mmCIF file with all atom_site columns, C-alpha atoms in Angstrom:
data_model
loop_
_atom_site.group_PDB
_atom_site.id
_atom_site.type_symbol
_atom_site.label_atom_id
_atom_site.label_alt_id
_atom_site.label_comp_id
_atom_site.label_asym_id
_atom_site.label_entity_id
_atom_site.label_seq_id
_atom_site.pdbx_PDB_ins_code
_atom_site.Cartn_x
_atom_site.Cartn_y
_atom_site.Cartn_z
_atom_site.occupancy
_atom_site.B_iso_or_equiv
_atom_site.pdbx_formal_charge
_atom_site.auth_seq_id
_atom_site.auth_comp_id
_atom_site.auth_asym_id
_atom_site.auth_atom_id
_atom_site.pdbx_PDB_model_num
ATOM 1   C CA . GLY A 1 1   ? 26.099 -9.484  -27.719 1.00 66.00 ? 1   GLY A CA 1
ATOM 2   C CA . ILE A 1 2   ? 25.822 -10.782 -24.205 1.00 64.00 ? 2   ILE A CA 1
ATOM 3   C CA . GLN A 1 3   ? 24.550 -14.322 -24.428 1.00 88.00 ? 3   GLN A CA 1
ATOM 4   C CA . VAL A 1 4   ? 24.141 -17.481 -22.438 1.00 94.00 ? 4   VAL A CA 1
ATOM 5   C CA . GLU A 1 5   ? 22.735 -20.351 -24.447 1.00 95.00 ? 5   GLU A CA 1
ATOM 6   C CA . GLN A 1 6   ? 21.701 -23.736 -23.118 1.00 96.00 ? 6   GLN A CA 1
ATOM 7   C CA . SER A 1 7   ? 21.081 -27.037 -24.807 1.00 96.00 ? 7   SER A CA 1
ATOM 8   C CA . PRO A 1 8   ? 19.049 -29.102 -25.123 1.00 96.00 ? 8   PRO A CA 1
ATOM 9   C CA . PRO A 1 9   ? 15.893 -27.163 -24.241 1.00 95.00 ? 9   PRO A CA 1
ATOM 10  C CA . ASP A 1 10  ? 14.146 -30.353 -23.133 1.00 96.00 ? 10  ASP A CA 1
ATOM 11  C CA . LEU A 1 11  ? 15.421 -33.733 -22.017 1.00 97.00 ? 11  LEU A CA 1
ATOM 12  C CA . ILE A 1 12  ? 13.358 -36.756 -21.015 1.00 97.00 ? 12  ILE A CA 1
ATOM 13  C CA . LEU A 1 13  ? 15.118 -39.732 -19.454 1.00 95.00 ? 13  LEU A CA 1
ATOM 14  C CA . GLN A 1 14  ? 14.399 -42.860 -17.494 1.00 96.00 ? 14  GLN A CA 1
ATOM 15  C CA . GLU A 1 15  ? 15.454 -43.141 -13.898 1.00 97.00 ? 15  GLU A CA 1
ATOM 16  C CA . GLY A 1 16  ? 19.034 -44.338 -13.642 1.00 96.00 ? 16  GLY A CA 1
ATOM 17  C CA . ALA A 1 17  ? 20.232 -42.720 -16.876 1.00 97.00 ? 17  ALA A CA 1
ATOM 18  C CA . ASN A 1 18  ? 23.067 -40.216 -17.112 1.00 96.00 ? 18  ASN A CA 1
ATOM 19  C CA . SER A 1 19  ? 22.688 -36.778 -18.670 1.00 95.00 ? 19  SER A CA 1
ATOM 20  C CA . THR A 1 20  ? 24.847 -33.911 -19.877 1.00 97.00 ? 20  THR A CA 1
ATOM 21  C CA . LEU A 1 21  ? 23.582 -30.355 -20.103 1.00 98.00 ? 21  LEU A CA 1
ATOM 22  C CA . ARG A 1 22  ? 25.534 -27.729 -21.994 1.00 97.00 ? 22  ARG A CA 1
ATOM 23  C CA . CYS A 1 23  ? 25.892 -23.977 -21.560 1.00 97.00 ? 23  CYS A CA 1
ATOM 24  C CA . ASN A 1 24  ? 27.682 -21.752 -24.073 1.00 97.00 ? 24  ASN A CA 1
ATOM 25  C CA . PHE A 1 25  ? 28.510 -18.201 -23.079 1.00 95.00 ? 25  PHE A CA 1
ATOM 26  C CA . SER A 1 26  ? 29.816 -15.174 -24.904 1.00 94.00 ? 26  SER A CA 1
ATOM 27  C CA . ASP A 1 27  ? 33.105 -13.336 -24.370 1.00 91.00 ? 27  ASP A CA 1
ATOM 28  C CA . SER A 1 28  ? 31.521 -10.726 -22.112 1.00 89.00 ? 28  SER A CA 1
ATOM 29  C CA . VAL A 1 29  ? 30.262 -13.295 -19.595 1.00 91.00 ? 29  VAL A CA 1
ATOM 30  C CA . ASN A 1 30  ? 32.223 -15.042 -16.857 1.00 90.00 ? 30  ASN A CA 1
ATOM 31  C CA . ASN A 1 31  ? 31.861 -16.666 -13.420 1.00 91.00 ? 31  ASN A CA 1
ATOM 32  C CA . LEU A 1 32  ? 29.378 -19.348 -14.446 1.00 94.00 ? 32  LEU A CA 1
ATOM 33  C CA . GLN A 1 33  ? 26.820 -20.693 -12.002 1.00 95.00 ? 33  GLN A CA 1
ATOM 34  C CA . TRP A 1 34  ? 24.392 -23.592 -12.339 1.00 97.00 ? 34  TRP A CA 1
ATOM 35  C CA . PHE A 1 35  ? 20.962 -23.598 -10.714 1.00 96.00 ? 35  PHE A CA 1
ATOM 36  C CA . HIS A 1 36  ? 18.167 -26.127 -10.376 1.00 97.00 ? 36  HIS A CA 1
ATOM 37  C CA . GLN A 1 37  ? 14.562 -24.947 -10.256 1.00 95.00 ? 37  GLN A CA 1
ATOM 38  C CA . ASN A 1 38  ? 12.453 -27.710 -8.782  1.00 92.00 ? 38  ASN A CA 1
ATOM 39  C CA . PRO A 1 39  ? 8.817  -28.338 -9.739  1.00 88.00 ? 39  PRO A CA 1
ATOM 40  C CA . TRP A 1 40  ? 7.714  -26.129 -6.827  1.00 88.00 ? 40  TRP A CA 1
ATOM 41  C CA . GLY A 1 41  ? 9.626  -23.175 -8.229  1.00 91.00 ? 41  GLY A CA 1
ATOM 42  C CA . GLN A 1 42  ? 12.499 -22.999 -5.755  1.00 92.00 ? 42  GLN A CA 1
ATOM 43  C CA . LEU A 1 43  ? 15.854 -22.003 -7.274  1.00 94.00 ? 43  LEU A CA 1
ATOM 44  C CA . ILE A 1 44  ? 18.793 -23.844 -5.762  1.00 94.00 ? 44  ILE A CA 1
ATOM 45  C CA . ASN A 1 45  ? 22.393 -22.994 -6.521  1.00 94.00 ? 45  ASN A CA 1
ATOM 46  C CA . LEU A 1 46  ? 24.279 -26.109 -7.608  1.00 96.00 ? 46  LEU A CA 1
ATOM 47  C CA . PHE A 1 47  ? 27.713 -24.864 -8.567  1.00 96.00 ? 47  PHE A CA 1
ATOM 48  C CA . TYR A 1 48  ? 29.686 -21.676 -8.773  1.00 94.00 ? 48  TYR A CA 1
ATOM 49  C CA . ILE A 1 49  ? 32.241 -22.694 -11.385 1.00 95.00 ? 49  ILE A CA 1
ATOM 50  C CA . PRO A 1 50  ? 34.229 -19.994 -13.204 1.00 94.00 ? 50  PRO A CA 1
ATOM 51  C CA . SER A 1 51  ? 36.629 -22.676 -14.470 1.00 96.00 ? 51  SER A CA 1
ATOM 52  C CA . GLY A 1 52  ? 37.669 -26.248 -13.812 1.00 97.00 ? 52  GLY A CA 1
ATOM 53  C CA . THR A 1 53  ? 35.622 -29.112 -12.444 1.00 98.00 ? 53  THR A CA 1
ATOM 54  C CA . LYS A 1 54  ? 33.581 -29.547 -9.285  1.00 97.00 ? 54  LYS A CA 1
ATOM 55  C CA . GLN A 1 55  ? 31.611 -32.506 -8.004  1.00 97.00 ? 55  GLN A CA 1
ATOM 56  C CA . ASN A 1 56  ? 28.810 -32.800 -5.495  1.00 96.00 ? 56  ASN A CA 1
ATOM 57  C CA . GLY A 1 57  ? 27.430 -36.319 -5.146  1.00 96.00 ? 57  GLY A CA 1
ATOM 58  C CA . ARG A 1 58  ? 25.871 -37.427 -8.418  1.00 97.00 ? 58  ARG A CA 1
ATOM 59  C CA . LEU A 1 59  ? 26.302 -33.995 -9.943  1.00 97.00 ? 59  LEU A CA 1
ATOM 60  C CA . SER A 1 60  ? 29.430 -32.522 -11.417 1.00 98.00 ? 60  SER A CA 1
ATOM 61  C CA . ALA A 1 61  ? 30.207 -29.488 -13.535 1.00 98.00 ? 61  ALA A CA 1
ATOM 62  C CA . THR A 1 62  ? 33.059 -28.478 -15.787 1.00 98.00 ? 62  THR A CA 1
ATOM 63  C CA . THR A 1 63  ? 33.733 -25.041 -17.215 1.00 97.00 ? 63  THR A CA 1
ATOM 64  C CA . VAL A 1 64  ? 36.279 -24.479 -19.975 1.00 97.00 ? 64  VAL A CA 1
ATOM 65  C CA . ALA A 1 65  ? 36.462 -20.714 -19.866 1.00 94.00 ? 65  ALA A CA 1
ATOM 66  C CA . THR A 1 66  ? 38.877 -20.425 -22.809 1.00 94.00 ? 66  THR A CA 1
ATOM 67  C CA . GLU A 1 67  ? 36.349 -22.205 -25.035 1.00 96.00 ? 67  GLU A CA 1
ATOM 68  C CA . ARG A 1 68  ? 33.331 -20.446 -23.509 1.00 96.00 ? 68  ARG A CA 1
ATOM 69  C CA . TYR A 1 69  ? 31.307 -23.451 -22.398 1.00 97.00 ? 69  TYR A CA 1
ATOM 70  C CA . SER A 1 70  ? 30.229 -25.277 -19.285 1.00 97.00 ? 70  SER A CA 1
ATOM 71  C CA . LEU A 1 71  ? 28.771 -28.763 -18.824 1.00 98.00 ? 71  LEU A CA 1
ATOM 72  C CA . LEU A 1 72  ? 26.594 -30.131 -16.050 1.00 98.00 ? 72  LEU A CA 1
ATOM 73  C CA . TYR A 1 73  ? 26.644 -33.898 -15.595 1.00 97.00 ? 73  TYR A CA 1
ATOM 74  C CA . ILE A 1 74  ? 23.964 -35.806 -13.718 1.00 97.00 ? 74  ILE A CA 1
ATOM 75  C CA . SER A 1 75  ? 24.663 -39.468 -13.109 1.00 96.00 ? 75  SER A CA 1
ATOM 76  C CA . SER A 1 76  ? 22.169 -42.162 -12.107 1.00 96.00 ? 76  SER A CA 1
ATOM 77  C CA . SER A 1 77  ? 19.243 -39.753 -12.470 1.00 96.00 ? 77  SER A CA 1
ATOM 78  C CA . GLN A 1 78  ? 16.427 -39.832 -9.927  1.00 96.00 ? 78  GLN A CA 1
ATOM 79  C CA . THR A 1 79  ? 12.894 -38.509 -10.267 1.00 95.00 ? 79  THR A CA 1
ATOM 80  C CA . THR A 1 80  ? 13.809 -35.756 -7.804  1.00 94.00 ? 80  THR A CA 1
ATOM 81  C CA . ASP A 1 81  ? 16.301 -34.431 -10.366 1.00 96.00 ? 81  ASP A CA 1
ATOM 82  C CA . SER A 1 82  ? 13.384 -33.289 -12.519 1.00 95.00 ? 82  SER A CA 1
ATOM 83  C CA . GLY A 1 83  ? 12.968 -29.572 -13.040 1.00 95.00 ? 83  GLY A CA 1
ATOM 84  C CA . VAL A 1 84  ? 14.636 -26.818 -15.001 1.00 96.00 ? 84  VAL A CA 1
ATOM 85  C CA . TYR A 1 85  ? 18.398 -26.323 -14.954 1.00 97.00 ? 85  TYR A CA 1
ATOM 86  C CA . PHE A 1 86  ? 19.715 -22.840 -15.560 1.00 96.00 ? 86  PHE A CA 1
ATOM 87  C CA . CYS A 1 87  ? 23.204 -21.632 -16.151 1.00 96.00 ? 87  CYS A CA 1
ATOM 88  C CA . ALA A 1 88  ? 24.006 -17.992 -15.530 1.00 94.00 ? 88  ALA A CA 1
ATOM 89  C CA . GLY A 1 89  ? 27.054 -15.816 -15.794 1.00 92.00 ? 89  GLY A CA 1
ATOM 90  C CA . HIS A 1 90  ? 28.155 -12.389 -14.726 1.00 89.00 ? 90  HIS A CA 1
ATOM 91  C CA . ILE A 1 91  ? 28.458 -9.645  -17.264 1.00 86.00 ? 91  ILE A CA 1
ATOM 92  C CA . GLN A 1 92  ? 32.153 -8.787  -17.016 1.00 81.00 ? 92  GLN A CA 1
ATOM 93  C CA . GLY A 1 93  ? 32.829 -5.802  -14.816 1.00 76.00 ? 93  GLY A CA 1
ATOM 94  C CA . ALA A 1 94  ? 29.298 -5.773  -13.418 1.00 77.00 ? 94  ALA A CA 1
ATOM 95  C CA . GLN A 1 95  ? 27.376 -7.509  -10.684 1.00 76.00 ? 95  GLN A CA 1
ATOM 96  C CA . LYS A 1 96  ? 24.591 -8.574  -13.064 1.00 82.00 ? 96  LYS A CA 1
ATOM 97  C CA . LEU A 1 97  ? 23.780 -12.202 -13.751 1.00 87.00 ? 97  LEU A CA 1
ATOM 98  C CA . VAL A 1 98  ? 22.469 -13.104 -17.183 1.00 90.00 ? 98  VAL A CA 1
ATOM 99  C CA . PHE A 1 99  ? 20.566 -16.381 -17.387 1.00 92.00 ? 99  PHE A CA 1
ATOM 100 C CA . GLY A 1 100 ? 20.176 -18.926 -20.117 1.00 93.00 ? 100 GLY A CA 1
ATOM 101 C CA . GLN A 1 101 ? 16.708 -20.081 -21.104 1.00 92.00 ? 101 GLN A CA 1
ATOM 102 C CA . GLY A 1 102 ? 17.113 -23.323 -19.185 1.00 94.00 ? 102 GLY A CA 1
ATOM 103 C CA . THR A 1 103 ? 16.984 -27.053 -19.877 1.00 96.00 ? 103 THR A CA 1
ATOM 104 C CA . ARG A 1 104 ? 13.814 -28.784 -18.712 1.00 95.00 ? 104 ARG A CA 1
ATOM 105 C CA . LEU A 1 105 ? 14.751 -32.238 -17.415 1.00 96.00 ? 105 LEU A CA 1
ATOM 106 C CA . THR A 1 106 ? 12.083 -34.866 -16.843 1.00 96.00 ? 106 THR A CA 1
ATOM 107 C CA . ILE A 1 107 ? 13.083 -38.123 -15.169 1.00 96.00 ? 107 ILE A CA 1
ATOM 108 C CA . ASN A 1 108 ? 10.474 -40.842 -15.510 1.00 95.00 ? 108 ASN A CA 1
ATOM 109 C CA . PRO A 1 109 ? 10.288 -43.713 -13.009 1.00 93.00 ? 109 PRO A CA 1
ATOM 110 C CA . ASP B 2 1   ? 15.336 -19.268 10.687  1.00 56.00 ? 1   ASP B CA 1
ATOM 111 C CA . ALA B 2 2   ? 18.376 -18.028 8.797   1.00 64.00 ? 2   ALA B CA 1
ATOM 112 C CA . GLY B 2 3   ? 18.335 -17.478 5.063   1.00 92.00 ? 3   GLY B CA 1
ATOM 113 C CA . ILE B 2 4   ? 16.479 -15.344 2.586   1.00 95.00 ? 4   ILE B CA 1
ATOM 114 C CA . THR B 2 5   ? 12.729 -14.867 2.825   1.00 95.00 ? 5   THR B CA 1
ATOM 115 C CA . GLN B 2 6   ? 10.118 -13.125 0.715   1.00 97.00 ? 6   GLN B CA 1
ATOM 116 C CA . SER B 2 7   ? 6.669  -11.867 1.552   1.00 96.00 ? 7   SER B CA 1
ATOM 117 C CA . PRO B 2 8   ? 3.963  -12.194 0.572   1.00 97.00 ? 8   PRO B CA 1
ATOM 118 C CA . ARG B 2 9   ? 4.314  -15.509 -1.225  1.00 96.00 ? 9   ARG B CA 1
ATOM 119 C CA . TYR B 2 10  ? 1.164  -14.874 -3.260  1.00 97.00 ? 10  TYR B CA 1
ATOM 120 C CA . LYS B 2 11  ? -0.510 -11.586 -4.124  1.00 97.00 ? 11  LYS B CA 1
ATOM 121 C CA . ILE B 2 12  ? -3.499 -10.617 -6.226  1.00 98.00 ? 12  ILE B CA 1
ATOM 122 C CA . THR B 2 13  ? -3.976 -6.934  -6.951  1.00 97.00 ? 13  THR B CA 1
ATOM 123 C CA . GLU B 2 14  ? -5.695 -4.666  -9.423  1.00 97.00 ? 14  GLU B CA 1
ATOM 124 C CA . THR B 2 15  ? -4.320 -2.466  -12.157 1.00 97.00 ? 15  THR B CA 1
ATOM 125 C CA . GLY B 2 16  ? -3.189 0.903   -10.839 1.00 97.00 ? 16  GLY B CA 1
ATOM 126 C CA . ARG B 2 17  ? -2.642 -0.176  -7.237  1.00 97.00 ? 17  ARG B CA 1
ATOM 127 C CA . GLN B 2 18  ? 0.687  0.140   -5.459  1.00 97.00 ? 18  GLN B CA 1
ATOM 128 C CA . VAL B 2 19  ? 2.256  -3.136  -4.347  1.00 97.00 ? 19  VAL B CA 1
ATOM 129 C CA . THR B 2 20  ? 5.368  -3.735  -2.260  1.00 98.00 ? 20  THR B CA 1
ATOM 130 C CA . LEU B 2 21  ? 7.193  -7.048  -2.220  1.00 98.00 ? 21  LEU B CA 1
ATOM 131 C CA . MET B 2 22  ? 9.490  -7.643  0.721   1.00 97.00 ? 22  MET B CA 1
ATOM 132 C CA . CYS B 2 23  ? 12.839 -9.416  0.826   1.00 97.00 ? 23  CYS B CA 1
ATOM 133 C CA . HIS B 2 24  ? 14.864 -10.133 3.963   1.00 97.00 ? 24  HIS B CA 1
ATOM 134 C CA . GLN B 2 25  ? 18.192 -11.939 4.367   1.00 96.00 ? 25  GLN B CA 1
ATOM 135 C CA . THR B 2 26  ? 20.043 -12.900 7.508   1.00 94.00 ? 26  THR B CA 1
ATOM 136 C CA . TRP B 2 27  ? 23.514 -13.555 6.053   1.00 91.00 ? 27  TRP B CA 1
ATOM 137 C CA . SER B 2 28  ? 24.673 -9.913  5.974   1.00 89.00 ? 28  SER B CA 1
ATOM 138 C CA . HIS B 2 29  ? 25.283 -10.303 2.250   1.00 92.00 ? 29  HIS B CA 1
ATOM 139 C CA . SER B 2 30  ? 26.286 -7.010  0.688   1.00 92.00 ? 30  SER B CA 1
ATOM 140 C CA . TYR B 2 31  ? 24.563 -7.650  -2.645  1.00 94.00 ? 31  TYR B CA 1
ATOM 141 C CA . MET B 2 32  ? 20.829 -8.117  -3.146  1.00 95.00 ? 32  MET B CA 1
ATOM 142 C CA . PHE B 2 33  ? 18.863 -8.578  -6.358  1.00 96.00 ? 33  PHE B CA 1
ATOM 143 C CA . TRP B 2 34  ? 15.336 -8.640  -7.726  1.00 97.00 ? 34  TRP B CA 1
ATOM 144 C CA . TYR B 2 35  ? 14.453 -10.820 -10.720 1.00 97.00 ? 35  TYR B CA 1
ATOM 145 C CA . ARG B 2 36  ? 11.238 -11.588 -12.504 1.00 97.00 ? 36  ARG B CA 1
ATOM 146 C CA . GLN B 2 37  ? 10.548 -14.901 -14.201 1.00 95.00 ? 37  GLN B CA 1
ATOM 147 C CA . ASP B 2 38  ? 8.186  -15.120 -17.141 1.00 92.00 ? 38  ASP B CA 1
ATOM 148 C CA . LEU B 2 39  ? 7.475  -17.860 -19.642 1.00 83.00 ? 39  LEU B CA 1
ATOM 149 C CA . GLY B 2 40  ? 9.518  -17.260 -22.755 1.00 73.00 ? 40  GLY B CA 1
ATOM 150 C CA . HIS B 2 41  ? 11.840 -14.754 -21.068 1.00 76.00 ? 41  HIS B CA 1
ATOM 151 C CA . GLY B 2 42  ? 13.497 -16.746 -18.337 1.00 81.00 ? 42  GLY B CA 1
ATOM 152 C CA . LEU B 2 43  ? 14.892 -14.810 -15.376 1.00 90.00 ? 43  LEU B CA 1
ATOM 153 C CA . ARG B 2 44  ? 15.540 -11.122 -15.869 1.00 92.00 ? 44  ARG B CA 1
ATOM 154 C CA . LEU B 2 45  ? 17.183 -8.698  -13.461 1.00 93.00 ? 45  LEU B CA 1
ATOM 155 C CA . ILE B 2 46  ? 15.010 -5.767  -12.355 1.00 96.00 ? 46  ILE B CA 1
ATOM 156 C CA . TYR B 2 47  ? 17.232 -3.960  -9.831  1.00 96.00 ? 47  TYR B CA 1
ATOM 157 C CA . TYR B 2 48  ? 20.180 -4.759  -7.643  1.00 95.00 ? 48  TYR B CA 1
ATOM 158 C CA . SER B 2 49  ? 21.958 -3.235  -4.681  1.00 95.00 ? 49  SER B CA 1
ATOM 159 C CA . ALA B 2 50  ? 25.643 -3.394  -3.767  1.00 92.00 ? 50  ALA B CA 1
ATOM 160 C CA . ALA B 2 51  ? 25.135 -2.102  -0.209  1.00 91.00 ? 51  ALA B CA 1
ATOM 161 C CA . ALA B 2 52  ? 22.742 -0.062  1.886   1.00 89.00 ? 52  ALA B CA 1
ATOM 162 C CA . ASP B 2 53  ? 21.692 3.096   0.027   1.00 90.00 ? 53  ASP B CA 1
ATOM 163 C CA . ILE B 2 54  ? 23.327 1.903   -3.228  1.00 92.00 ? 54  ILE B CA 1
ATOM 164 C CA . THR B 2 55  ? 20.995 0.612   -5.949  1.00 94.00 ? 55  THR B CA 1
ATOM 165 C CA . ASP B 2 56  ? 21.259 0.228   -9.709  1.00 93.00 ? 56  ASP B CA 1
ATOM 166 C CA . LYS B 2 57  ? 19.022 -0.720  -12.612 1.00 93.00 ? 57  LYS B CA 1
ATOM 167 C CA . GLY B 2 58  ? 18.986 -4.114  -14.205 1.00 92.00 ? 58  GLY B CA 1
ATOM 168 C CA . GLU B 2 59  ? 17.552 -5.240  -17.510 1.00 89.00 ? 59  GLU B CA 1
ATOM 169 C CA . VAL B 2 60  ? 13.859 -4.414  -16.898 1.00 94.00 ? 60  VAL B CA 1
ATOM 170 C CA . PRO B 2 61  ? 13.556 -1.603  -14.283 1.00 96.00 ? 61  PRO B CA 1
ATOM 171 C CA . ASP B 2 62  ? 10.639 0.389   -15.724 1.00 96.00 ? 62  ASP B CA 1
ATOM 172 C CA . GLY B 2 63  ? 7.630  0.552   -13.419 1.00 96.00 ? 63  GLY B CA 1
ATOM 173 C CA . TYR B 2 64  ? 9.566  -0.575  -10.336 1.00 98.00 ? 64  TYR B CA 1
ATOM 174 C CA . VAL B 2 65  ? 11.160 1.267   -7.425  1.00 97.00 ? 65  VAL B CA 1
ATOM 175 C CA . VAL B 2 66  ? 13.591 -0.126  -4.849  1.00 97.00 ? 66  VAL B CA 1
ATOM 176 C CA . SER B 2 67  ? 15.183 1.098   -1.671  1.00 94.00 ? 67  SER B CA 1
ATOM 177 C CA . ARG B 2 68  ? 17.745 -0.301  0.734   1.00 95.00 ? 68  ARG B CA 1
ATOM 178 C CA . SER B 2 69  ? 17.930 1.554   3.996   1.00 93.00 ? 69  SER B CA 1
ATOM 179 C CA . LYS B 2 70  ? 19.129 -1.559  5.873   1.00 92.00 ? 70  LYS B CA 1
ATOM 180 C CA . THR B 2 71  ? 21.564 -4.208  4.642   1.00 93.00 ? 71  THR B CA 1
ATOM 181 C CA . GLU B 2 72  ? 19.135 -7.042  5.353   1.00 95.00 ? 72  GLU B CA 1
ATOM 182 C CA . ASN B 2 73  ? 16.064 -5.654  3.562   1.00 96.00 ? 73  ASN B CA 1
ATOM 183 C CA . PHE B 2 74  ? 15.457 -4.894  -0.100  1.00 97.00 ? 74  PHE B CA 1
ATOM 184 C CA . PRO B 2 75  ? 11.804 -4.061  -0.854  1.00 98.00 ? 75  PRO B CA 1
ATOM 185 C CA . LEU B 2 76  ? 10.505 -3.830  -4.419  1.00 98.00 ? 76  LEU B CA 1
ATOM 186 C CA . THR B 2 77  ? 7.574  -1.495  -5.109  1.00 98.00 ? 77  THR B CA 1
ATOM 187 C CA . LEU B 2 78  ? 5.308  -1.469  -8.116  1.00 97.00 ? 78  LEU B CA 1
ATOM 188 C CA . GLU B 2 79  ? 4.053  2.107   -7.989  1.00 94.00 ? 79  GLU B CA 1
ATOM 189 C CA . SER B 2 80  ? 1.056  1.560   -10.293 1.00 97.00 ? 80  SER B CA 1
ATOM 190 C CA . ALA B 2 81  ? 0.677  -2.108  -11.147 1.00 97.00 ? 81  ALA B CA 1
ATOM 191 C CA . THR B 2 82  ? -0.009 -3.161  -14.724 1.00 97.00 ? 82  THR B CA 1
ATOM 192 C CA . ARG B 2 83  ? -1.113 -6.532  -16.126 1.00 97.00 ? 83  ARG B CA 1
ATOM 193 C CA . SER B 2 84  ? 2.304  -6.927  -17.762 1.00 96.00 ? 84  SER B CA 1
ATOM 194 C CA . GLN B 2 85  ? 3.810  -7.050  -14.270 1.00 97.00 ? 85  GLN B CA 1
ATOM 195 C CA . THR B 2 86  ? 2.036  -10.328 -13.543 1.00 97.00 ? 86  THR B CA 1
ATOM 196 C CA . SER B 2 87  ? 4.988  -12.608 -12.893 1.00 97.00 ? 87  SER B CA 1
ATOM 197 C CA . VAL B 2 88  ? 6.955  -14.579 -10.352 1.00 97.00 ? 88  VAL B CA 1
ATOM 198 C CA . TYR B 2 89  ? 9.399  -12.347 -8.502  1.00 98.00 ? 89  TYR B CA 1
ATOM 199 C CA . PHE B 2 90  ? 12.596 -13.693 -6.961  1.00 97.00 ? 90  PHE B CA 1
ATOM 200 C CA . CYS B 2 91  ? 14.898 -11.964 -4.547  1.00 97.00 ? 91  CYS B CA 1
ATOM 201 C CA . ALA B 2 92  ? 18.530 -13.111 -4.251  1.00 96.00 ? 92  ALA B CA 1
ATOM 202 C CA . SER B 2 93  ? 21.633 -12.190 -2.299  1.00 95.00 ? 93  SER B CA 1
ATOM 203 C CA . SER B 2 94  ? 25.381 -12.767 -2.451  1.00 92.00 ? 94  SER B CA 1
ATOM 204 C CA . PHE B 2 95  ? 28.647 -11.591 -0.892  1.00 88.00 ? 95  PHE B CA 1
ATOM 205 C CA . GLY B 2 96  ? 30.091 -10.602 -4.227  1.00 79.00 ? 96  GLY B CA 1
ATOM 206 C CA . GLN B 2 97  ? 30.518 -12.079 -7.674  1.00 75.00 ? 97  GLN B CA 1
ATOM 207 C CA . GLU B 2 98  ? 30.004 -15.530 -6.294  1.00 82.00 ? 98  GLU B CA 1
ATOM 208 C CA . THR B 2 99  ? 27.109 -17.791 -5.463  1.00 88.00 ? 99  THR B CA 1
ATOM 209 C CA . GLN B 2 100 ? 23.707 -16.123 -5.471  1.00 91.00 ? 100 GLN B CA 1
ATOM 210 C CA . TYR B 2 101 ? 21.103 -17.501 -3.103  1.00 93.00 ? 101 TYR B CA 1
ATOM 211 C CA . PHE B 2 102 ? 17.477 -17.166 -4.053  1.00 95.00 ? 102 PHE B CA 1
ATOM 212 C CA . GLY B 2 103 ? 14.366 -16.659 -1.972  1.00 96.00 ? 103 GLY B CA 1
ATOM 213 C CA . PRO B 2 104 ? 11.241 -18.791 -2.473  1.00 95.00 ? 104 PRO B CA 1
ATOM 214 C CA . GLY B 2 105 ? 9.596  -16.301 -4.837  1.00 96.00 ? 105 GLY B CA 1
ATOM 215 C CA . THR B 2 106 ? 6.406  -14.214 -4.847  1.00 97.00 ? 106 THR B CA 1
ATOM 216 C CA . ARG B 2 107 ? 3.647  -15.009 -7.346  1.00 96.00 ? 107 ARG B CA 1
ATOM 217 C CA . LEU B 2 108 ? 1.954  -11.754 -8.334  1.00 97.00 ? 108 LEU B CA 1
ATOM 218 C CA . LEU B 2 109 ? -1.247 -11.550 -10.351 1.00 97.00 ? 109 LEU B CA 1
ATOM 219 C CA . VAL B 2 110 ? -2.412 -8.139  -11.576 1.00 97.00 ? 110 VAL B CA 1
ATOM 220 C CA . LEU B 2 111 ? -6.050 -8.107  -12.665 1.00 96.00 ? 111 LEU B CA 1
#
């Protein structure tokens, strides 16, 4: 079936720690994107990453399309990194995004 | 201000009433989308549009109607609201199969 699965579902860290979030996706999904939903509900696109590695400040993402997974790295976490991180991919041949269930990240001061 | 906006941001209505949620984008993106977000279900696609006058169903279209007479607007109508349609609704847009940009969301409560 069409699936995007994220792990872990919840992650609690102290400020300054590093974290890795994982997204596994099925054969029928491609063109991975990562989003951050902040505590106020706003969804912000972090990366569009069908394959390879991208970096933006303390955040970076890697997608290994041949092995059907993507990783989001957050270094030196800050309390403002708290929220829910979603990965999503396009159903192949369609313009529909399918979302994972998200990883809830809590960064404590 | 450029970007993607939604209105209203909050809405309370009663069962059986018609409700229209508005979405407007200033980027001239060809694609626009409506999602709903519910606890336990994540984000699910309701409808999407590839261009003006072209719309297609998503995962959960029942009870919703969309139209797109202008590229920049994509209203979502609940023809007869039900309690199960209580949710947070997000509009999004993109040029193609690339980055989707989301609006701030509309919180809808159906009593």
